[in-house]
Short mmCIF file of C-alpha atoms and ligand atoms in Angstrom, two decimals:
data_model
loop_
_atom_site.label_atom_id
_atom_site.label_comp_id
_atom_site.label_asym_id
_atom_site.label_seq_id
_atom_site.Cartn_x
_atom_site.Cartn_y
_atom_site.Cartn_z
CA MET A 1 39.53 -8.01 -1.29
CA ARG A 2 39.99 -6.69 -4.93
CA LYS A 3 38.75 -8.89 -7.80
CA LYS A 4 41.54 -10.88 -9.55
CA VAL A 5 42.69 -9.62 -13.11
CA THR A 6 42.04 -12.93 -15.07
CA LYS A 7 41.11 -11.72 -18.23
CA ALA A 8 43.21 -10.04 -20.77
CA ILE A 9 42.65 -8.30 -24.32
CA PHE A 10 45.29 -8.36 -27.05
CA PRO A 11 44.57 -5.93 -29.81
CA VAL A 12 45.97 -7.44 -33.02
CA ALA A 13 43.83 -6.11 -35.60
CA GLY A 14 46.36 -3.02 -36.98
CA LEU A 15 47.64 -3.95 -40.49
CA GLY A 16 51.02 -3.65 -39.70
CA THR A 17 52.19 -1.59 -42.82
CA ARG A 18 55.26 -0.41 -41.50
CA PHE A 19 56.54 -4.20 -41.97
CA LEU A 20 55.35 -4.74 -45.55
CA PRO A 21 55.77 -6.54 -47.59
CA ALA A 22 56.52 -9.06 -45.19
CA THR A 23 52.91 -7.92 -43.61
CA LYS A 24 50.85 -8.91 -46.53
CA SER A 25 50.11 -12.12 -45.98
CA VAL A 26 51.79 -12.67 -42.56
CA PRO A 27 50.20 -11.05 -39.31
CA LYS A 28 52.72 -8.63 -37.68
CA GLU A 29 52.08 -10.53 -34.78
CA ILE A 30 53.21 -13.94 -35.89
CA MET A 31 56.64 -12.34 -37.08
CA THR A 32 59.05 -13.84 -34.87
CA LEU A 33 61.82 -12.80 -32.39
CA VAL A 34 64.27 -15.92 -32.49
CA ASP A 35 62.06 -18.44 -33.07
CA ARG A 36 59.01 -17.19 -31.33
CA PRO A 37 56.46 -15.06 -32.47
CA LEU A 38 55.78 -11.57 -31.10
CA VAL A 39 52.19 -13.05 -29.65
CA GLN A 40 53.78 -16.00 -27.98
CA TYR A 41 55.82 -13.30 -25.50
CA ALA A 42 52.43 -11.33 -24.91
CA ILE A 43 50.90 -14.90 -23.88
CA ASP A 44 53.67 -15.80 -21.81
CA GLU A 45 53.61 -12.54 -19.77
CA ALA A 46 50.16 -12.54 -19.23
CA ARG A 47 50.17 -16.26 -18.14
CA ALA A 48 52.61 -15.37 -15.78
CA ALA A 49 50.55 -12.73 -14.30
CA GLY A 50 47.88 -15.07 -13.33
CA ILE A 51 45.50 -13.92 -16.57
CA LYS A 52 43.28 -17.26 -17.88
CA GLU A 53 41.18 -15.74 -20.48
CA PHE A 54 42.73 -14.38 -23.69
CA ILE A 55 40.75 -12.18 -26.05
CA PHE A 56 42.13 -11.35 -29.25
CA VAL A 57 40.68 -8.62 -30.96
CA THR A 58 41.36 -9.30 -34.58
CA SER A 59 40.57 -8.19 -38.34
CA ARG A 60 40.71 -9.67 -41.78
CA GLY A 61 43.81 -11.89 -42.54
CA LYS A 62 44.65 -12.86 -39.16
CA GLY A 63 43.57 -16.46 -39.56
CA ALA A 64 47.27 -17.60 -38.72
CA LEU A 65 47.13 -16.47 -35.49
CA GLU A 66 43.88 -18.33 -34.81
CA ASP A 67 46.08 -21.41 -36.11
CA TYR A 68 48.81 -20.69 -34.03
CA PHE A 69 47.04 -21.18 -30.92
CA ASP A 70 45.48 -24.56 -32.14
CA HIS A 71 46.37 -28.29 -32.03
CA SER A 72 48.44 -29.18 -34.96
CA PRO A 73 47.45 -32.95 -35.19
CA VAL A 74 49.63 -34.00 -38.00
CA LEU A 75 52.44 -31.95 -36.73
CA GLU A 76 52.31 -33.70 -33.43
CA GLN A 77 51.91 -36.94 -34.88
CA GLU A 78 55.14 -37.06 -37.26
CA LEU A 79 57.18 -35.65 -34.27
CA ARG A 80 55.87 -38.50 -31.78
CA LYS A 81 56.56 -41.00 -34.80
CA LYS A 82 60.41 -39.41 -34.87
CA GLY A 83 60.74 -39.53 -31.09
CA LYS A 84 61.02 -35.73 -31.07
CA ASN A 85 60.12 -35.12 -27.60
CA GLU A 86 61.76 -31.81 -26.83
CA LEU A 87 59.90 -30.53 -29.90
CA LEU A 88 56.74 -31.30 -28.78
CA GLU A 89 57.44 -30.06 -25.21
CA VAL A 90 58.09 -26.52 -27.25
CA LEU A 91 54.80 -26.63 -28.66
CA LYS A 92 52.91 -26.73 -25.07
CA ASP A 93 53.58 -23.34 -24.94
CA THR A 94 51.29 -22.64 -27.88
CA TYR A 95 48.32 -24.53 -26.75
CA MET A 96 45.59 -22.89 -24.84
CA ASP A 97 42.68 -24.52 -22.43
CA SER A 98 39.50 -25.29 -24.05
CA GLY A 99 37.28 -22.09 -24.34
CA ALA A 100 40.13 -20.28 -22.70
CA ILE A 101 40.63 -17.95 -25.92
CA ALA A 102 38.50 -15.83 -28.16
CA TYR A 103 38.64 -14.03 -31.11
CA ILE A 104 36.46 -10.84 -31.77
CA ARG A 105 36.88 -8.97 -35.00
CA GLN A 106 37.13 -5.43 -35.29
CA HIS A 107 35.48 -4.70 -38.51
CA ARG A 108 37.11 -1.31 -39.31
CA ALA A 109 40.09 -0.02 -38.08
CA MET A 110 38.74 2.72 -35.55
CA GLY A 111 41.61 3.22 -32.98
CA LEU A 112 42.52 1.08 -30.21
CA GLY A 113 40.29 2.35 -27.91
CA HIS A 114 37.38 0.94 -30.20
CA ALA A 115 38.97 -2.34 -30.51
CA VAL A 116 39.18 -2.48 -26.71
CA TRP A 117 35.66 -1.68 -26.47
CA CYS A 118 34.87 -4.45 -29.08
CA ALA A 119 35.58 -7.07 -26.25
CA HIS A 120 33.00 -5.43 -23.73
CA ARG A 121 30.40 -8.01 -24.00
CA LEU A 122 33.71 -10.59 -22.92
CA ILE A 123 34.63 -8.38 -20.07
CA ALA A 124 31.45 -7.41 -18.46
CA ASN A 125 32.03 -6.23 -15.04
CA GLU A 126 35.64 -7.07 -14.11
CA PRO A 127 39.03 -5.57 -14.23
CA PHE A 128 40.82 -6.64 -17.11
CA ALA A 129 44.14 -6.50 -18.64
CA VAL A 130 45.17 -4.99 -22.14
CA VAL A 131 48.38 -6.09 -23.69
CA LEU A 132 49.77 -4.91 -26.84
CA PRO A 133 52.05 -7.32 -28.22
CA ASP A 134 54.24 -4.71 -30.17
CA ASP A 135 55.91 -3.69 -26.92
CA VAL A 136 57.83 -6.44 -26.01
CA ILE A 137 59.36 -6.21 -22.26
CA ALA A 138 62.35 -8.24 -21.09
CA ALA A 139 62.35 -8.28 -17.30
CA GLU A 140 63.27 -10.60 -14.58
CA LYS A 141 59.86 -10.65 -13.23
CA PRO A 142 57.17 -10.14 -16.51
CA CYS A 143 55.66 -6.40 -16.73
CA LEU A 144 52.17 -7.16 -16.34
CA GLN A 145 52.91 -9.29 -12.93
CA GLN A 146 54.80 -6.56 -11.82
CA MET A 147 51.55 -4.60 -12.65
CA VAL A 148 49.36 -6.98 -11.03
CA GLU A 149 50.94 -7.07 -7.81
CA ALA A 150 50.96 -3.16 -7.54
CA TYR A 151 47.43 -2.98 -8.65
CA GLU A 152 46.53 -5.14 -5.68
CA GLU A 153 47.39 -1.82 -3.70
CA THR A 154 46.19 0.87 -5.86
CA GLY A 155 43.00 -0.75 -7.55
CA GLY A 156 41.52 1.62 -10.36
CA ASN A 157 43.36 2.16 -13.83
CA MET A 158 46.93 1.32 -14.24
CA VAL A 159 49.09 1.95 -17.12
CA ALA A 160 52.62 1.15 -17.65
CA ALA A 161 54.92 3.89 -17.81
CA MET A 162 58.55 5.04 -19.02
CA GLU A 163 60.56 8.06 -19.57
CA VAL A 164 61.28 8.55 -23.13
CA ALA A 165 63.25 11.81 -25.04
CA PRO A 166 61.40 14.73 -25.14
CA GLU A 167 61.27 14.63 -29.05
CA GLN A 168 59.66 11.22 -28.76
CA THR A 169 56.52 12.31 -26.97
CA SER A 170 54.21 12.25 -30.55
CA SER A 171 54.36 8.60 -30.46
CA TYR A 172 53.14 7.78 -27.11
CA GLY A 173 50.06 8.46 -24.60
CA VAL A 174 51.85 10.81 -22.21
CA LEU A 175 50.99 11.27 -18.27
CA ASP A 176 50.73 14.52 -16.72
CA VAL A 177 51.71 13.58 -13.30
CA ALA A 178 49.99 14.39 -9.51
CA GLU A 179 52.22 12.60 -7.19
CA ASP A 180 55.42 10.69 -7.74
CA HIS A 181 55.95 7.71 -5.57
CA GLY A 182 58.92 6.17 -7.54
CA SER A 183 57.43 2.68 -9.37
CA VAL A 184 53.78 4.32 -8.83
CA VAL A 185 52.89 7.64 -9.93
CA SER A 186 48.91 9.34 -9.65
CA VAL A 187 47.87 10.88 -12.66
CA LYS A 188 45.83 14.30 -13.21
CA GLY A 189 46.04 13.94 -16.94
CA MET A 190 46.90 12.09 -19.85
CA VAL A 191 47.41 13.14 -23.45
CA GLU A 192 47.58 11.16 -26.61
CA LYS A 193 50.68 11.83 -28.85
CA PRO A 194 51.22 15.39 -27.87
CA LYS A 195 53.78 17.42 -29.61
CA ALA A 196 57.10 18.13 -27.47
CA SER A 197 55.97 21.41 -26.51
CA GLU A 198 52.77 20.35 -25.57
CA ALA A 199 53.39 17.04 -23.73
CA PRO A 200 52.70 17.35 -19.78
CA SER A 201 55.75 15.07 -18.80
CA ASN A 202 58.15 12.66 -20.92
CA LEU A 203 56.58 9.94 -18.82
CA ALA A 204 54.98 7.94 -21.81
CA VAL A 205 52.07 5.03 -21.62
CA ILE A 206 53.86 1.63 -22.75
CA GLY A 207 51.48 -0.91 -24.00
CA ARG A 208 50.17 -2.50 -20.55
CA TYR A 209 47.15 -1.73 -18.92
CA ILE A 210 45.35 -2.88 -16.02
CA LEU A 211 41.76 -1.22 -16.22
CA GLY A 212 38.16 -1.57 -14.78
CA PRO A 213 34.97 -1.54 -16.44
CA SER A 214 34.19 2.26 -16.18
CA VAL A 215 36.90 2.55 -19.09
CA LEU A 216 34.54 0.17 -21.46
CA ARG A 217 31.64 2.61 -20.16
CA ASN A 218 33.40 5.65 -20.91
CA LEU A 219 34.37 4.19 -24.51
CA ARG A 220 30.98 3.66 -25.48
CA GLN A 221 30.58 7.40 -25.71
CA MET A 222 33.94 8.24 -26.83
CA LYS A 223 34.29 10.74 -29.87
CA SER A 224 37.58 10.23 -32.06
CA GLY A 225 40.45 11.72 -30.56
CA ALA A 226 44.27 12.21 -31.61
CA GLY A 227 44.91 10.62 -35.71
CA GLY A 228 41.18 10.73 -35.77
CA GLU A 229 40.60 7.53 -33.99
CA ILE A 230 39.18 6.44 -30.79
CA GLN A 231 41.32 6.59 -28.20
CA LEU A 232 41.96 4.35 -25.11
CA THR A 233 44.07 7.20 -23.71
CA ASP A 234 41.14 9.60 -23.58
CA ALA A 235 38.55 6.47 -22.05
CA ILE A 236 41.28 6.33 -19.10
CA ALA A 237 41.70 10.14 -18.80
CA GLN A 238 38.02 10.44 -18.66
CA ASP A 239 38.16 8.39 -15.01
CA ILE A 240 40.46 11.27 -13.73
CA GLY A 241 38.78 12.70 -10.86
CA SER A 242 36.12 10.57 -10.39
CA ASP A 243 36.30 8.01 -7.62
CA VAL A 244 38.41 5.62 -9.76
CA PRO A 245 42.02 6.37 -9.33
CA VAL A 246 44.67 6.55 -12.33
CA SER A 247 48.07 5.42 -11.82
CA GLY A 248 51.04 5.09 -14.00
CA PHE A 249 53.55 2.49 -13.31
CA ARG A 250 57.57 2.72 -13.86
CA PHE A 251 58.26 -0.98 -14.48
CA GLN A 252 61.35 -2.91 -13.92
CA GLY A 253 62.65 -4.32 -17.47
CA GLU A 254 63.68 -3.09 -20.72
CA ARG A 255 61.18 -2.29 -23.50
CA PHE A 256 61.37 -2.84 -27.20
CA ASP A 257 59.28 -1.01 -29.81
CA CYS A 258 58.72 -4.06 -32.11
CA GLY A 259 56.33 -1.90 -33.85
CA SER A 260 59.36 -0.47 -35.50
CA LYS A 261 62.03 -2.38 -37.67
CA ALA A 262 64.77 -0.77 -35.50
CA GLY A 263 63.08 -1.93 -32.34
CA PHE A 264 62.01 -5.16 -33.54
CA LEU A 265 66.01 -5.78 -34.65
CA GLN A 266 66.72 -4.90 -31.25
CA ALA A 267 64.73 -7.41 -29.64
CA THR A 268 65.86 -9.80 -31.69
CA VAL A 269 69.44 -9.25 -31.27
CA SER A 270 68.99 -9.20 -27.24
CA PHE A 271 66.90 -12.19 -27.25
CA ALA A 272 69.35 -13.97 -29.13
CA LEU A 273 72.00 -13.01 -27.07
CA SER A 274 70.37 -14.27 -24.00
CA ARG A 275 70.11 -17.80 -25.43
CA PRO A 276 72.87 -20.01 -24.28
CA ASP A 277 72.61 -21.76 -27.69
CA LEU A 278 73.10 -19.20 -29.92
CA ARG A 279 75.07 -16.13 -27.98
CA ASP A 280 78.49 -17.13 -28.90
CA ASP A 281 78.31 -17.24 -32.81
CA LEU A 282 76.15 -13.98 -32.58
CA MET A 283 78.64 -12.54 -30.66
CA ALA A 284 81.27 -13.42 -33.00
CA HIS A 285 79.20 -12.09 -35.93
CA LEU A 286 78.51 -9.05 -34.33
CA ASN A 287 82.30 -8.56 -33.53
CA LYS A 288 83.10 -8.83 -37.13
CA VAL A 289 80.68 -6.89 -38.65
CA THR A 290 81.09 -4.03 -36.18
CA GLN A 291 85.11 -4.40 -36.73
CA ILE A 292 84.35 -4.05 -40.60
CA ASP A 293 82.01 -0.81 -39.68
CA LYS A 294 84.93 1.08 -37.62
CA ALA A 295 87.71 0.07 -40.40
CA ALA A 296 85.50 1.66 -42.84
CA GLU A 297 84.80 4.88 -40.83
C1 LIG B 301 49.16 3.28 -28.51
C2 LIG B 301 48.73 3.90 -27.49
C3 LIG B 301 49.66 4.82 -26.90
C4 LIG B 301 50.93 4.07 -26.10
C5 LIG B 301 51.18 3.19 -27.33
C6 LIG B 301 52.45 2.47 -26.37
O1 LIG B 301 49.70 3.67 -29.48
O2 LIG B 301 47.30 4.70 -28.38
O3 LIG B 301 48.96 5.86 -25.76
O4 LIG B 301 51.82 5.10 -25.83
O5 LIG B 301 50.45 2.25 -27.73
O6 LIG B 301 53.17 1.80 -27.16
P1 LIG B 301 50.29 3.24 -31.02
O7 LIG B 301 51.45 2.90 -30.57
O8 LIG B 301 49.23 1.77 -31.00
O9 LIG B 301 50.12 4.49 -32.00
#
């Protein structure tokens, strides 16, 4: 029997400079898609996949994240007094069981690999998930749950994967595919952010991982890679050829790059359109503005 994946690391230490000035005082992960912060989508997905322990790797200025997952007695009392039970219900998703959430500071921005390594004492000798909240994935069955099910068969290290346009490989970790079995591909190499001319394929790593403890051991020794940062991709790639298989998992669902403004807006529109209470109004507005746009052409 494989060990169950019950721990997840959420690297949230980034400065979010692409969203300045908003991120001057609000952590990027608290920015909202419709009415829920990005990080809530990540937590919901992890919960659906059976994660019980949530480890956030944070940095200075991320206090709002800690408050978000805390009880809010004054607000709750007020809502109770006013009989707003449906709002009390909405708040329930934001609560964490006592001891289920941990925050670790990454003191210097040394890369995603380093951020993940910062959590090594809490992971010890178990498989764990990594969820990058910037990558929001709309799916009937949540992406990490799909991966946990596939991982039960494969074990080893598994990364979510998706085909991207060839000119976009320089924004991603990219897989060198050994065998393609459709949803699961076995991997013989991984490169972080290669130029299109040097990319081994256009199958890109998306921010969901299930990794074994060997990756944390690899990270301990890791030298800086692409962009002068310690890369998670390199630490996973180091296991290739050992007895820990590395696979890519083509998930079912639509991924939004909420680290970019365009992706964030697309996610906002898509999630709002999937909400019965917002759909009609938003549709009417979108129809209006697109007609104005067309008329101006
Ligand atoms: C990180 C990873 C990269 C991966 C990407 C997915 O890059 O380093 O391998 O493809 O997330 O979103 P970042 O977007 O943090 O630069």
